[in-house]
PDB file of C-alpha atoms and ligand atoms in Angstrom:
ATOM      1  CA  GLY A1394      -0.047  -0.070  -0.113  1.00 57.00           C
ATOM      2  CA  VAL A1395       0.977   3.700  -0.141  1.00 56.00           C
ATOM      3  CA  VAL A1396       1.791   3.937   3.498  1.00 60.00           C
ATOM      4  CA  ALA A1397       4.020   0.900   3.374  1.00 61.00           C
ATOM      5  CA  ALA A1398       5.819   2.360   0.617  1.00 60.00           C
ATOM      6  CA  VAL A1399       6.857   5.618   2.449  1.00 56.00           C
ATOM      7  CA  PRO A1400      10.759   5.113   2.898  1.00 58.00           C
ATOM      8  CA  VAL A1401      11.869   4.998   6.693  1.00 57.00           C
ATOM      9  CA  ALA A1402      14.478   7.752   5.657  1.00 56.00           C
ATOM     10  CA  ALA A1403      11.651  10.151   4.933  1.00 52.00           C
ATOM     11  CA  VAL A1404       9.863   9.331   8.290  1.00 53.00           C
ATOM     12  CA  LEU A1405      13.066  10.089  10.125  1.00 54.00           C
ATOM     13  CA  ARG A1406      13.634  13.390   8.284  1.00 54.00           C
ATOM     14  CA  GLY A1407      10.028  14.134   9.228  1.00 52.00           C
ATOM     15  CA  ARG A1408      10.910  13.498  12.888  1.00 55.00           C
ATOM     16  CA  ASP A1409      13.931  15.749  12.668  1.00 52.00           C
ATOM     17  CA  ALA A1410      12.032  18.513  11.273  1.00 50.00           C
ATOM     18  CA  PHE A1411       9.468  18.236  13.887  1.00 53.00           C
ATOM     19  CA  ALA A1412      12.229  18.393  16.627  1.00 53.00           C
ATOM     20  CA  ASN A1413      13.901  21.375  15.176  1.00 62.00           C
ATOM     21  CA  ASP A1414      10.496  23.217  15.169  1.00 81.00           C
ATOM     22  CA  LEU A1415      10.132  22.896  18.894  1.00 95.00           C
ATOM     23  CA  PRO A1416      10.296  26.244  20.728  1.00 97.00           C
ATOM     24  CA  LYS A1417      13.272  26.407  23.126  1.00 97.00           C
ATOM     25  CA  LEU A1418      12.737  25.814  26.746  1.00 98.00           C
ATOM     26  CA  SER A1419      13.008  29.058  28.665  1.00 98.00           C
ATOM     27  CA  GLU A1420      15.058  29.110  31.966  1.00 98.00           C
ATOM     28  CA  ASP A1421      12.182  31.308  33.226  1.00 98.00           C
ATOM     29  CA  ASP A1422       9.496  28.665  32.475  1.00 98.00           C
ATOM     30  CA  PRO A1423       8.231  27.660  36.019  1.00 98.00           C
ATOM     31  CA  GLN A1424       8.910  24.019  35.588  1.00 98.00           C
ATOM     32  CA  ALA A1425      12.369  24.874  34.464  1.00 98.00           C
ATOM     33  CA  GLN A1426      12.793  26.920  37.564  1.00 98.00           C
ATOM     34  CA  ALA A1427      11.388  24.009  39.722  1.00 98.00           C
ATOM     35  CA  LEU A1428      13.974  21.771  38.335  1.00 98.00           C
ATOM     36  CA  SER A1429      16.809  24.099  38.196  1.00 98.00           C
ATOM     37  CA  TYR A1430      17.231  23.818  34.292  1.00 98.00           C
ATOM     38  CA  LYS A1431      19.959  25.834  32.833  1.00 98.00           C
ATOM     39  CA  HIS A1432      21.114  25.962  29.096  1.00 98.00           C
ATOM     40  CA  ASP A1433      24.544  25.548  30.230  1.00 98.00           C
ATOM     41  CA  ALA A1434      25.071  22.746  32.674  1.00 98.00           C
ATOM     42  CA  ALA A1435      28.254  24.721  34.007  1.00 98.00           C
ATOM     43  CA  GLU A1436      25.614  27.315  35.656  1.00 97.00           C
ATOM     44  CA  ALA A1437      23.634  24.413  37.320  1.00 97.00           C
ATOM     45  CA  ALA A1438      25.311  24.269  40.736  1.00 95.00           C
ATOM     46  CA  ALA A1439      23.853  20.824  41.435  1.00 96.00           C
ATOM     47  CA  ALA A1440      25.123  19.202  38.116  1.00 97.00           C
ATOM     48  CA  GLY A1441      27.620  16.492  38.608  1.00 97.00           C
ATOM     49  CA  GLU A1442      30.895  16.365  36.537  1.00 97.00           C
ATOM     50  CA  GLY A1443      30.231  15.712  32.975  1.00 97.00           C
ATOM     51  CA  GLN A1444      26.445  15.614  33.353  1.00 98.00           C
ATOM     52  CA  ASN A1445      24.205  17.294  30.727  1.00 98.00           C
ATOM     53  CA  CYS A1446      21.172  16.710  28.481  1.00 98.00           C
ATOM     54  CA  ALA A1447      23.240  14.990  25.766  1.00 98.00           C
ATOM     55  CA  ASN A1448      24.091  12.176  27.915  1.00 98.00           C
ATOM     56  CA  CYS A1449      20.755  12.288  29.916  1.00 98.00           C
ATOM     57  CA  GLN A1450      18.528   9.126  29.314  1.00 98.00           C
ATOM     58  CA  LEU A1451      15.504  11.384  28.727  1.00 98.00           C
ATOM     59  CA  TYR A1452      17.115  13.553  25.869  1.00 97.00           C
ATOM     60  CA  THR A1453      15.887  12.287  22.508  1.00 96.00           C
ATOM     61  CA  GLY A1454      17.686  14.907  20.283  1.00 96.00           C
ATOM     62  CA  GLY A1455      20.508  12.704  19.279  1.00 95.00           C
ATOM     63  CA  ASP A1456      23.426  14.646  18.244  1.00 95.00           C
ATOM     64  CA  ALA A1457      21.355  17.784  17.719  1.00 96.00           C
ATOM     65  CA  GLU A1458      22.304  20.936  19.963  1.00 97.00           C
ATOM     66  CA  TRP A1459      18.813  21.365  20.871  1.00 97.00           C
ATOM     67  CA  GLY A1460      16.304  18.533  21.279  1.00 97.00           C
ATOM     68  CA  PRO A1461      13.305  17.023  22.893  1.00 97.00           C
ATOM     69  CA  CYS A1462      13.187  15.791  26.478  1.00 97.00           C
ATOM     70  CA  SER A1463      10.338  13.734  27.889  1.00 96.00           C
ATOM     71  CA  ILE A1464      10.114  16.109  31.080  1.00 97.00           C
ATOM     72  CA  PHE A1465       9.598  19.222  29.130  1.00 98.00           C
ATOM     73  CA  ALA A1466       7.030  18.076  26.513  1.00 95.00           C
ATOM     74  CA  GLY A1467       6.747  20.319  23.523  1.00 96.00           C
ATOM     75  CA  LYS A1468       9.787  22.115  24.093  1.00 97.00           C
ATOM     76  CA  ALA A1469      13.690  21.699  23.043  1.00 98.00           C
ATOM     77  CA  VAL A1470      16.423  21.760  25.638  1.00 98.00           C
ATOM     78  CA  SER A1471      19.906  22.374  24.964  1.00 98.00           C
ATOM     79  CA  ALA A1472      22.316  19.397  24.548  1.00 98.00           C
ATOM     80  CA  ASN A1473      24.615  21.356  26.903  1.00 98.00           C
ATOM     81  CA  GLY A1474      21.921  21.956  29.492  1.00 98.00           C
ATOM     82  CA  TRP A1475      21.024  20.283  32.752  1.00 98.00           C
ATOM     83  CA  CYS A1476      18.069  19.803  35.145  1.00 98.00           C
ATOM     84  CA  ALA A1477      17.657  18.095  38.500  1.00 98.00           C
ATOM     85  CA  THR A1478      15.996  15.095  36.637  1.00 98.00           C
ATOM     86  CA  TRP A1479      19.156  14.090  35.072  1.00 98.00           C
ATOM     87  CA  VAL A1480      19.492  10.427  34.465  1.00 98.00           C
ATOM     88  CA  GLN A1481      22.573   8.544  33.042  1.00 97.00           C
ATOM     89  CA  ARG A1482      22.032   7.409  29.565  1.00 96.00           C
ATOM     90  CA  ALA A1483      22.221   3.577  29.506  1.00 91.00           C
ATOM     91  CA  GLY A1484      24.785   2.430  27.208  1.00 73.00           C
TER      92      GLY A1484
HETATM   93 FE1  SF4 B1203      18.123  17.684  30.267  1.00 62.14          FE
HETATM   94 FE2  SF4 B1203      17.696  15.249  31.189  1.00 62.14          FE
HETATM   95 FE3  SF4 B1203      16.925  17.315  32.431  1.00 62.14          FE
HETATM   96 FE4  SF4 B1203      15.815  16.715  30.159  1.00 62.14          FE
HETATM   97  S1  SF4 B1203      15.728  15.557  32.159  1.00 62.14           S
HETATM   98  S2  SF4 B1203      16.236  18.826  30.825  1.00 62.14           S
HETATM   99  S3  SF4 B1203      17.490  15.942  28.903  1.00 62.14           S
HETATM  100  S4  SF4 B1203      18.925  16.830  32.116  1.00 62.14           S
END
């Protein structure tokens, strides 16, 4: 059928485009403040050595500089960011 014929690559490109369209999370967002989110992990006093969104289990932006995080639905967080919910990425 038509749907089955859509190449996987096109679907992946579509997902990337969606991620790139997400508005960036503001540090002033109430939830961001509640979780001490910072765009720069170096500014997050509670962040452990080497911890950032890029190596957090909840970051789904891959290698992108900004990407989705399941904690902040509908917003993009910085790969260099950090919040109190940080969880070590498995593997
Ligand atoms: Fe970054 Fe992880 Fe916090 Fe999301 S949960 S903002 S990816 S540290």
